[in-house]
PDB file of C-alpha atoms in Angstrom:
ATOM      1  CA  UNK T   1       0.000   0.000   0.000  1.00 68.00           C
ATOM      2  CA  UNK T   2       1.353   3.516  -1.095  1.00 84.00           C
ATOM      3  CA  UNK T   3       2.135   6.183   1.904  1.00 82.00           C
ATOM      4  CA  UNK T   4      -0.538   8.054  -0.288  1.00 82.00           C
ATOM      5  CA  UNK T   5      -2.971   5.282   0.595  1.00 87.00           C
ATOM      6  CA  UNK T   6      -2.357   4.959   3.440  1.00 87.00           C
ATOM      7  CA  UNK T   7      -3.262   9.267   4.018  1.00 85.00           C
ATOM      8  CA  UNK T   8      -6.340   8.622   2.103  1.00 86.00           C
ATOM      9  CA  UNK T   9      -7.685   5.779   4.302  1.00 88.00           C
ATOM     10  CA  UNK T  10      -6.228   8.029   7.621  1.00 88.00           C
ATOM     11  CA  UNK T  11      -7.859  10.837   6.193  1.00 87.00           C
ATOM     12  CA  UNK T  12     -11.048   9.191   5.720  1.00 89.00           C
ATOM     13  CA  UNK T  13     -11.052   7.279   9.060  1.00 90.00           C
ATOM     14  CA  UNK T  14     -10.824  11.094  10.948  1.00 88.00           C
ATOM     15  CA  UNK T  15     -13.320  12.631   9.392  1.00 88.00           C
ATOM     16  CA  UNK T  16     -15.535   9.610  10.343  1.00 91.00           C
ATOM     17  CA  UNK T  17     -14.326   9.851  13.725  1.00 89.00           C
ATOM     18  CA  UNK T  18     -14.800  13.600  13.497  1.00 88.00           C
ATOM     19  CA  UNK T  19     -18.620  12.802  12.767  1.00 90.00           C
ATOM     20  CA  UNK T  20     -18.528  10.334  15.363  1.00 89.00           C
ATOM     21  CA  UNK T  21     -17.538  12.891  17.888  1.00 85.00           C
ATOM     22  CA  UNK T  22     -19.969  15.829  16.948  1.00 87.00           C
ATOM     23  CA  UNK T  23     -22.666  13.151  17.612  1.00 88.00           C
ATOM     24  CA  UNK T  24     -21.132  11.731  20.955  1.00 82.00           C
ATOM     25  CA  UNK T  25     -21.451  15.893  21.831  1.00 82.00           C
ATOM     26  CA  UNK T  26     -25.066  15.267  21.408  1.00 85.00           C
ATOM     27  CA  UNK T  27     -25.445  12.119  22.724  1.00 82.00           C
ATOM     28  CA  UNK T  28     -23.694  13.321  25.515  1.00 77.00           C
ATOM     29  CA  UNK T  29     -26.011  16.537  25.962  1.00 79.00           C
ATOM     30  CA  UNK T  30     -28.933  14.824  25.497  1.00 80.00           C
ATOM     31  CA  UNK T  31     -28.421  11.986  27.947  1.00 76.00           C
ATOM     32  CA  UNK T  32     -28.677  14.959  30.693  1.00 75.00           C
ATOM     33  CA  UNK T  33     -31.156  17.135  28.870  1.00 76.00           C
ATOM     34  CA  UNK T  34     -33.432  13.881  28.759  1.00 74.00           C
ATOM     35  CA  UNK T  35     -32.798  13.338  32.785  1.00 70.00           C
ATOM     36  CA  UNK T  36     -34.413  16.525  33.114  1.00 69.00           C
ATOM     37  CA  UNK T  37     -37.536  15.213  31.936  1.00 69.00           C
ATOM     38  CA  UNK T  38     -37.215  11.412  32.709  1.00 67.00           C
ATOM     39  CA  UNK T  39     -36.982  10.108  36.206  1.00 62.00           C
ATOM     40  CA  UNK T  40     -34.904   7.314  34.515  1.00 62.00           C
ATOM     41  CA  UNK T  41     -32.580   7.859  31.878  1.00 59.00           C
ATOM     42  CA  UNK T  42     -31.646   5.013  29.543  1.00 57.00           C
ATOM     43  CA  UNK T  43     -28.173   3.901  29.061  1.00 53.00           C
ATOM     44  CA  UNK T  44     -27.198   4.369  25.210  1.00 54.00           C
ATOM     45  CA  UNK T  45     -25.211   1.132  25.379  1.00 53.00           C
ATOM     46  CA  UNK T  46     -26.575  -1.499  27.984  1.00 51.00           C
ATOM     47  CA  UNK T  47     -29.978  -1.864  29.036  1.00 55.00           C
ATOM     48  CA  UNK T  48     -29.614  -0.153  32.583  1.00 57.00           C
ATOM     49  CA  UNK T  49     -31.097   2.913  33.903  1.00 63.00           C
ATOM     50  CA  UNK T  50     -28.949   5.117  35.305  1.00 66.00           C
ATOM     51  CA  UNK T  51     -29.974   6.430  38.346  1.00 72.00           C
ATOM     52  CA  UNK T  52     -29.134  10.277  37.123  1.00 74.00           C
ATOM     53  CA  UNK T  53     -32.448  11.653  38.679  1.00 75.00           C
ATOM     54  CA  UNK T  54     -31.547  10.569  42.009  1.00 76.00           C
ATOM     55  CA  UNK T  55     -27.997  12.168  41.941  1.00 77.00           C
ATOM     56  CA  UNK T  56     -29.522  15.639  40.812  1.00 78.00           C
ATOM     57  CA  UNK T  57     -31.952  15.514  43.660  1.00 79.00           C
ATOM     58  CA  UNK T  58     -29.909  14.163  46.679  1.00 83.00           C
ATOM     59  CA  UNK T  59     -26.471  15.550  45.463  1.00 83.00           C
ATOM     60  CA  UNK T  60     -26.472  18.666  42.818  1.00 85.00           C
ATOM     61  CA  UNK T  61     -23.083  19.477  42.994  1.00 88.00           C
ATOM     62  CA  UNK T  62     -21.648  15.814  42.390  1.00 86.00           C
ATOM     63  CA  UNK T  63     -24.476  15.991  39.422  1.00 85.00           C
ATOM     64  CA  UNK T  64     -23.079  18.756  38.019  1.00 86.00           C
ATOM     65  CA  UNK T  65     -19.079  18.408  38.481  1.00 88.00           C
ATOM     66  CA  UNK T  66     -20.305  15.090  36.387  1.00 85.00           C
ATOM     67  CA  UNK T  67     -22.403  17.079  33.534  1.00 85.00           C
ATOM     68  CA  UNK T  68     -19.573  19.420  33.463  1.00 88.00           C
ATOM     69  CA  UNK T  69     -16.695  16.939  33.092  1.00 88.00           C
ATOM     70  CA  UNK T  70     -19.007  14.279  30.922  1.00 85.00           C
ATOM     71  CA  UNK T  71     -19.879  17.550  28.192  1.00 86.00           C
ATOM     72  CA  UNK T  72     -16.238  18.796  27.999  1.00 90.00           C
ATOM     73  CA  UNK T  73     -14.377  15.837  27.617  1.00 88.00           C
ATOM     74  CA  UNK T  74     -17.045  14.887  24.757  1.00 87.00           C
ATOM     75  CA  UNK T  75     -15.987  18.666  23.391  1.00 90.00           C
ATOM     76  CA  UNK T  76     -12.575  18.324  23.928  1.00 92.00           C
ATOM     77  CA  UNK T  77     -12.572  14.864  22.279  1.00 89.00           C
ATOM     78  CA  UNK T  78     -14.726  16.563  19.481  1.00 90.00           C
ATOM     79  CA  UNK T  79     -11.976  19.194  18.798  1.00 91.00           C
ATOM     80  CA  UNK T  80      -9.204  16.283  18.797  1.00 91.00           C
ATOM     81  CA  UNK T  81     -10.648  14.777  15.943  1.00 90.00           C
ATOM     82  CA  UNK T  82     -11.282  18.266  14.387  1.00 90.00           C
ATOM     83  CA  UNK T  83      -7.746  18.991  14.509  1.00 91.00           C
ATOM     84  CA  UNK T  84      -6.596  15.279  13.066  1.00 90.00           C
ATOM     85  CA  UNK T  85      -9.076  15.580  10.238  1.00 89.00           C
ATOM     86  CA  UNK T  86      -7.607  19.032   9.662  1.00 90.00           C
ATOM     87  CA  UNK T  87      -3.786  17.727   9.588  1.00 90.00           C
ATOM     88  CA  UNK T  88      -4.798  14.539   7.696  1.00 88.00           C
ATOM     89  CA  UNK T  89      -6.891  16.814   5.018  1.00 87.00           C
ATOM     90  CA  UNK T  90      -3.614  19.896   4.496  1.00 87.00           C
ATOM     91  CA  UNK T  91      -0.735  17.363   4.626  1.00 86.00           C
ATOM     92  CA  UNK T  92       0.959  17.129   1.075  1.00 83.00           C
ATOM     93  CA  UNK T  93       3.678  14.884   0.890  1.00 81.00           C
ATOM     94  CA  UNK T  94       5.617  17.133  -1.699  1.00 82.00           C
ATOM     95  CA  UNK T  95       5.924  19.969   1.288  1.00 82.00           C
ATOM     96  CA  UNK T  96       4.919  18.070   4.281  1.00 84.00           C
ATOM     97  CA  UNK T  97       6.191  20.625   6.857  1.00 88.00           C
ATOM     98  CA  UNK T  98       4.132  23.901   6.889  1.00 88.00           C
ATOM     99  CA  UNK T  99       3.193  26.351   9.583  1.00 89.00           C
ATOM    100  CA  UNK T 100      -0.284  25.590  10.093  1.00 90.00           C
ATOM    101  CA  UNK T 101       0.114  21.944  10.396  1.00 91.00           C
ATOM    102  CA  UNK T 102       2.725  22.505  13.020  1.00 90.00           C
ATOM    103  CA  UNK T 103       0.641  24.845  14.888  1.00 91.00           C
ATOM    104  CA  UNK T 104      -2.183  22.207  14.633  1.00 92.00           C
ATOM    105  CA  UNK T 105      -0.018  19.362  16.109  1.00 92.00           C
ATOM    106  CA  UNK T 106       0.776  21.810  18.833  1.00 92.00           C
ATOM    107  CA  UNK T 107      -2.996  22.068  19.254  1.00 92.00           C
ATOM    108  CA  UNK T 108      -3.620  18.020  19.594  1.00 93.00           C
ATOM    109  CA  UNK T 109      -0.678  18.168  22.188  1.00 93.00           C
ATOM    110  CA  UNK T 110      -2.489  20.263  24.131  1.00 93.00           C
ATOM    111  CA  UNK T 111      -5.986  18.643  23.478  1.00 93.00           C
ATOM    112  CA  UNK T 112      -4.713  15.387  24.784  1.00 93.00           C
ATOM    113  CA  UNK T 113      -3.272  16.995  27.755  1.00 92.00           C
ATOM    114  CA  UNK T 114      -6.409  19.011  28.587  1.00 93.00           C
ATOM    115  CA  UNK T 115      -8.156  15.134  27.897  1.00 91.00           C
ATOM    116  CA  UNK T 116      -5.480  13.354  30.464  1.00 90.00           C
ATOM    117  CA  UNK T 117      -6.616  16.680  33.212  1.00 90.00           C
ATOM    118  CA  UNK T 118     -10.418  15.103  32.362  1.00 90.00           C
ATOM    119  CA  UNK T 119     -10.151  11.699  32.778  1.00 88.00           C
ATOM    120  CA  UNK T 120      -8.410  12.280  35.947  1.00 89.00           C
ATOM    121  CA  UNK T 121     -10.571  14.512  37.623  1.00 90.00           C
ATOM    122  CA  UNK T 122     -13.834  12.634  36.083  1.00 87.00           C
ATOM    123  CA  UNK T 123     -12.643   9.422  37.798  1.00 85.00           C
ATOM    124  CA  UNK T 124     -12.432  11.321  41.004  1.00 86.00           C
ATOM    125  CA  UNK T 125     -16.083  12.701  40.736  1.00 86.00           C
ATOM    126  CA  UNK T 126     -16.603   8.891  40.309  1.00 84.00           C
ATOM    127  CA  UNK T 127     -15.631   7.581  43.339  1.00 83.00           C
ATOM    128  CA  UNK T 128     -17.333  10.390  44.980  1.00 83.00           C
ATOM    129  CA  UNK T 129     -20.311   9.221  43.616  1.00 83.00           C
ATOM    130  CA  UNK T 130     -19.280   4.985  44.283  1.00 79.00           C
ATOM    131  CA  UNK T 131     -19.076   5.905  48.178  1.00 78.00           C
ATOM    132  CA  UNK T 132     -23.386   7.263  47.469  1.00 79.00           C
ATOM    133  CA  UNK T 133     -25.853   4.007  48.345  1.00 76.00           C
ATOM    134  CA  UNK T 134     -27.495   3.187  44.870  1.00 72.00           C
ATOM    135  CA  UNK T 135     -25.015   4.360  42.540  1.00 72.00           C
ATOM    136  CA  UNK T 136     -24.006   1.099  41.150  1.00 69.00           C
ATOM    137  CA  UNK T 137     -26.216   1.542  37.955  1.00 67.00           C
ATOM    138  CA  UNK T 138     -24.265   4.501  37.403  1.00 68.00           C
ATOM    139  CA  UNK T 139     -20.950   3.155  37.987  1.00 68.00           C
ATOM    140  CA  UNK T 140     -21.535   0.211  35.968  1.00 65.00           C
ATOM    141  CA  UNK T 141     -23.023   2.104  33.167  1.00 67.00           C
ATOM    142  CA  UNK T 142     -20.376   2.143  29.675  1.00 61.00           C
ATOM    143  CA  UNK T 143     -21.421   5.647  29.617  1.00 66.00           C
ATOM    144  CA  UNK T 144     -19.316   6.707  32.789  1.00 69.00           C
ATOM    145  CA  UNK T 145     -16.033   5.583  31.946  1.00 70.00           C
ATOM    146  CA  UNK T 146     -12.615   7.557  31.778  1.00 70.00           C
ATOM    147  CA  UNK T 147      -9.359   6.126  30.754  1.00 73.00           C
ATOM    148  CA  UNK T 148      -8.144   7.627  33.988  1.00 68.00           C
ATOM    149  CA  UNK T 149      -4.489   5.607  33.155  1.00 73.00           C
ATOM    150  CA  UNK T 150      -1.423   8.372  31.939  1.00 81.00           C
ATOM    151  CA  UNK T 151      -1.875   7.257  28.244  1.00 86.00           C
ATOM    152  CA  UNK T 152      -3.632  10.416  26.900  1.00 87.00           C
ATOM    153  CA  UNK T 153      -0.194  12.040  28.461  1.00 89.00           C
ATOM    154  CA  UNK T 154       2.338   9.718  26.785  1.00 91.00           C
ATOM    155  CA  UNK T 155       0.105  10.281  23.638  1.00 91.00           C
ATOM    156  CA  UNK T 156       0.913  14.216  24.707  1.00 91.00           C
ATOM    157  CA  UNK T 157       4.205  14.100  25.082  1.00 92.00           C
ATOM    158  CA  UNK T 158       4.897  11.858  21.843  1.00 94.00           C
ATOM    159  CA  UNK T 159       2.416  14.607  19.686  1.00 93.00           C
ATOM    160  CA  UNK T 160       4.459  17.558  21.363  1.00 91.00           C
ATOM    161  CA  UNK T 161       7.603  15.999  20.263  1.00 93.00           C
ATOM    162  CA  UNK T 162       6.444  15.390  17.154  1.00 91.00           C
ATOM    163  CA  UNK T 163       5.600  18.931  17.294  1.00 91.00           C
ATOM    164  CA  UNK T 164       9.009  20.676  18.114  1.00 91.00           C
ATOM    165  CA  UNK T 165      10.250  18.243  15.361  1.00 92.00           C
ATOM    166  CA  UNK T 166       7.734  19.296  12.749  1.00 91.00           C
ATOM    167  CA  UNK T 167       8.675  23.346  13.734  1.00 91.00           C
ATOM    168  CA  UNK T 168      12.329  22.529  12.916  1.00 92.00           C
ATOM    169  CA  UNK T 169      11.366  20.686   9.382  1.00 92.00           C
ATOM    170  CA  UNK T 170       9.291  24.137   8.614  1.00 91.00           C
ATOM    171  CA  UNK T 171      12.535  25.942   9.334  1.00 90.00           C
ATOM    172  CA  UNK T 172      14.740  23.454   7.172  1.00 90.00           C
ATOM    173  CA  UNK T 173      12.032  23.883   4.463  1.00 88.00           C
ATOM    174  CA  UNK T 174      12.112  27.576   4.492  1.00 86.00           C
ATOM    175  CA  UNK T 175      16.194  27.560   3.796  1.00 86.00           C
ATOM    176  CA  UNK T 176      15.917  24.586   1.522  1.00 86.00           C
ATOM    177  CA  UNK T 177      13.275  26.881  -0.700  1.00 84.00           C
ATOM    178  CA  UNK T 178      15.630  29.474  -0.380  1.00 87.00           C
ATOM    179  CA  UNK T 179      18.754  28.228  -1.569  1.00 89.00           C
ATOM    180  CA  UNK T 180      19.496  29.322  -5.147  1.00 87.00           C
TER     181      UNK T 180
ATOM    182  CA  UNK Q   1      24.048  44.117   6.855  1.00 66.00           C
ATOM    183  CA  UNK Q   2      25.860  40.956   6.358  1.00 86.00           C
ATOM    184  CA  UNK Q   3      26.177  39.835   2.789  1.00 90.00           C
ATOM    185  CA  UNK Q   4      25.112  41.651   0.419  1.00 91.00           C
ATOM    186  CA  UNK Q   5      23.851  40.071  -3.101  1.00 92.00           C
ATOM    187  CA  UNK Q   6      25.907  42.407  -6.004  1.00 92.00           C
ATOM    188  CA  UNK Q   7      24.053  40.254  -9.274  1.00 92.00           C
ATOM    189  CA  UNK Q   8      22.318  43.530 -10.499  1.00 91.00           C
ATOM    190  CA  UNK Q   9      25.441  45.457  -9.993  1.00 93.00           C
ATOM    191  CA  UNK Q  10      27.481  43.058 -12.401  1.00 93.00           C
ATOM    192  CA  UNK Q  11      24.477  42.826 -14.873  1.00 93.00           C
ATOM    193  CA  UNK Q  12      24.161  46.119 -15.656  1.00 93.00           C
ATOM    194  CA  UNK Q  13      27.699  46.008 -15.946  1.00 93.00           C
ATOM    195  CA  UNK Q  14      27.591  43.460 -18.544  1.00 92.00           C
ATOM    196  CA  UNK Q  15      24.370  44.788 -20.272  1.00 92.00           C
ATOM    197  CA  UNK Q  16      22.463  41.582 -19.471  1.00 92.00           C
ATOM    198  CA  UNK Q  17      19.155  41.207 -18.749  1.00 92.00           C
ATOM    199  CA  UNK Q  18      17.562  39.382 -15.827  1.00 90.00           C
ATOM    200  CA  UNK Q  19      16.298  36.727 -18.222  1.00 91.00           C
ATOM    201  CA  UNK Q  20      19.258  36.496 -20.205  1.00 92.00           C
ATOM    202  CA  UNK Q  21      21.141  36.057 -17.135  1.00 93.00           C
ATOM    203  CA  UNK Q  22      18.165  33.340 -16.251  1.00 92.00           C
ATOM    204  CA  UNK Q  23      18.551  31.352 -19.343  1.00 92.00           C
ATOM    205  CA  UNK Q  24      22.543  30.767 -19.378  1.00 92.00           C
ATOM    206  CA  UNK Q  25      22.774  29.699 -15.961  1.00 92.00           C
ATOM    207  CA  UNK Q  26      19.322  27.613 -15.960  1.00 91.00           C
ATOM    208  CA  UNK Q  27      18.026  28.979 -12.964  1.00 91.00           C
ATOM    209  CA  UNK Q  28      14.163  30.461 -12.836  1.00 91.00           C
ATOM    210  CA  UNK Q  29      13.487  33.791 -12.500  1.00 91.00           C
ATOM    211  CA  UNK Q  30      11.697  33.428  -9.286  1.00 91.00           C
ATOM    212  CA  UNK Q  31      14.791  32.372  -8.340  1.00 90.00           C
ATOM    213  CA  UNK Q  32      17.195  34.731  -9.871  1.00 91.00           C
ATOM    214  CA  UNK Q  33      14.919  37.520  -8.458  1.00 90.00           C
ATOM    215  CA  UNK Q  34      14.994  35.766  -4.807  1.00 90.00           C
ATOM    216  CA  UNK Q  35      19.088  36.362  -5.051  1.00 90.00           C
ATOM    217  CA  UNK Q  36      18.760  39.594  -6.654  1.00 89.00           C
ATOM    218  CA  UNK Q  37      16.493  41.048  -3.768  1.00 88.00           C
ATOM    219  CA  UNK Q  38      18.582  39.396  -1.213  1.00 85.00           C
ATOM    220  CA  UNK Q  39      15.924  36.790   0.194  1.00 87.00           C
ATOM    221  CA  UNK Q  40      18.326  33.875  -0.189  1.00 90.00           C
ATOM    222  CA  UNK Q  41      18.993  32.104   2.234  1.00 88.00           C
ATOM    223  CA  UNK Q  42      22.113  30.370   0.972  1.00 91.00           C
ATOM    224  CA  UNK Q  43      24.013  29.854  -2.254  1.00 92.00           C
ATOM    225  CA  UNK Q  44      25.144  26.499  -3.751  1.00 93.00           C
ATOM    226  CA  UNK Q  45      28.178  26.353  -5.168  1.00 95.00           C
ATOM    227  CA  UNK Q  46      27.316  25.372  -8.665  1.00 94.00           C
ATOM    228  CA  UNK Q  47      24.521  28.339  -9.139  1.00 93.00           C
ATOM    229  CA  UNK Q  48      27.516  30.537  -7.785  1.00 94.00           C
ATOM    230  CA  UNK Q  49      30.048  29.426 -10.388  1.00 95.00           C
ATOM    231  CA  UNK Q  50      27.596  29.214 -13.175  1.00 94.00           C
ATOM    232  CA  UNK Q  51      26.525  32.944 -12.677  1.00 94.00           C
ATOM    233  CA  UNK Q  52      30.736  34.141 -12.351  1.00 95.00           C
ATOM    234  CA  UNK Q  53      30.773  32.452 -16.195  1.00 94.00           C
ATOM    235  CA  UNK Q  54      27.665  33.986 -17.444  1.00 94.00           C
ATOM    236  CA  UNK Q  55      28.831  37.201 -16.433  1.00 94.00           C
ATOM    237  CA  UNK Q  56      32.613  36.714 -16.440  1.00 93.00           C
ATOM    238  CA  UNK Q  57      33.489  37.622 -12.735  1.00 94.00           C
ATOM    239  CA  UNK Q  58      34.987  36.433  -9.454  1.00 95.00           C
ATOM    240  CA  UNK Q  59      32.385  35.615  -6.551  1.00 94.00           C
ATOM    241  CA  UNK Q  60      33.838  38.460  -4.633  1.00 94.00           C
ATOM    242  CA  UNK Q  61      32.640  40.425  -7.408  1.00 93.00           C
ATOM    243  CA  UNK Q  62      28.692  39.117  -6.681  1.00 93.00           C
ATOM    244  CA  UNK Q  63      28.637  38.634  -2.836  1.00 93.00           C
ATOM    245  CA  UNK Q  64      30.403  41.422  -0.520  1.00 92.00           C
ATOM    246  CA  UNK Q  65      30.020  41.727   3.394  1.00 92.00           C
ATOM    247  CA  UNK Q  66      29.081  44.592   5.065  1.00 89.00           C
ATOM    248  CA  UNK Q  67      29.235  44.785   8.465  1.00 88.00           C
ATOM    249  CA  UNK Q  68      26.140  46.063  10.523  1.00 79.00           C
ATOM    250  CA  UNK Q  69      26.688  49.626  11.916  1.00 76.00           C
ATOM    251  CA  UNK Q  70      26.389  49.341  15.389  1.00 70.00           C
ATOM    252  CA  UNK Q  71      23.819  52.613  16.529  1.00 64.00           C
ATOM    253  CA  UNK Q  72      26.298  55.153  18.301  1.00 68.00           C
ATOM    254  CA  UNK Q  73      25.500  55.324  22.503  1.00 66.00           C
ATOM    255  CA  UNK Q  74      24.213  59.164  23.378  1.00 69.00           C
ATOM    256  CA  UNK Q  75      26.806  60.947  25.506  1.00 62.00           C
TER     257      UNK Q  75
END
């Protein structure tokens, strides 16, 4: 398979997970809109309810550390896959190294940082909520879980490297267009 | 300052024009005009000795430093 292939398929793949992410946003917003209105709200992937209700009632501020984290990380993940589909749809292999695709690497850096703070702090709210009597629906539910493990910052820290390296190609670009 | 670029200096010298230069040493323009206005970053070796026998000169002739005036301090 050609390298230019192999973009293609990569460049496909993000913009389908870009998709992907706009409607997790939703889903995401709309699980908590919906427990607004229904005692019970549905689990989008197993057939529990998650007792969502009952934390907004007897515990509003562990309800909404949890909206708060839940939406943003769904954002944040959102703009991730923005910024990949960008990089995947400007990279030309002729001049691979340009400005705005180094600033955008930056960007993803910083993205899966931000991601890494999330996790951590969502799985925190979560075992707030684990010590509450009746919380195991939520707990067990595929729509509360965080990679709360450091992966999201090695991802970081290999993206930022990848980063300073990509500034440096821009520069060696620049002078090899500019030798006569 | 630094270096200064002297190509226009030695072509009007030589009564040749910017694509006549262009053509014998099979360079582009862009190019040619990138060295003439100074942008360049760096020289090779063979565009350097193909323009001294196009226009019949030394590379001292072409490239000249000039050092950078340092401001004077106020008394």
């Amino acid at each position: 398979m050609k390298t230019e292939d192999i973009l293609s398929l990569f460049k496909w793949l993000a913009r389908i997970m870009y998709v992907g992410a706009i409607i997790g946003v939703l889903v995401q917003a709309g699980i908590f809109v919906t427990n607004f209105y229904l005692p019970d709200t549905p689990s989008p992937h197993n057939k529990i309810n998650i007792p969502l209700y009952d934390l907004r009632i007897d515990h509003p501020e562990l309800y909404f550390q949890l909206l708060c984290l839940t939406i943003l990380l769904a954002i944040v993940k959102f703009l991730l896959w923005k910024n990949m589909a960008d990089i995947l749809g400007k990279i030309s292999l002729s001049t691979p190294f340009t400005k705005p695709i180094a600033s955008k690497l930056v960007n993803v850096g910083h993205v899966l940082v931000t991601i890494s703070f999330l996790n951590f702090t969502s799985e925190y709210v979560l075992q707030q909520i684990a010590g509450i009597e009746g919380m195991a629906p939520l707990l067990a539910s595929s729509f509360f879980k965080f990679d709360s493990d450091a992966s999201y910052l090695l991802y970081a820290g290999v993206v930022y490297v990848m980063s300073q390296l990509f500034k440096r190609g821009v520069e060696l670009q620049q002078e090899n267009e500019l030798t006569i | 300052m630094g270096i200064v670029v002297n190509v226009d200096v030695m072509m009007a010298r030589r009564k040749m024009s910017l694509t006549e230069l262009a053509e014998k040493v099979d360079i582009t323009m862009a190019n040619l005009s990138i060295l003439k206005t100074g942008k360049a970053k760096a020289i090779r070796f063979s565009t350097l000795e193909a323009i001294c026998a196009a226009l019949d000169c030394q590379p001292g002739d072409i490239l000249e430093y000039v050092p950078d005036v340092a401001e004077p301090v106020p008394a």
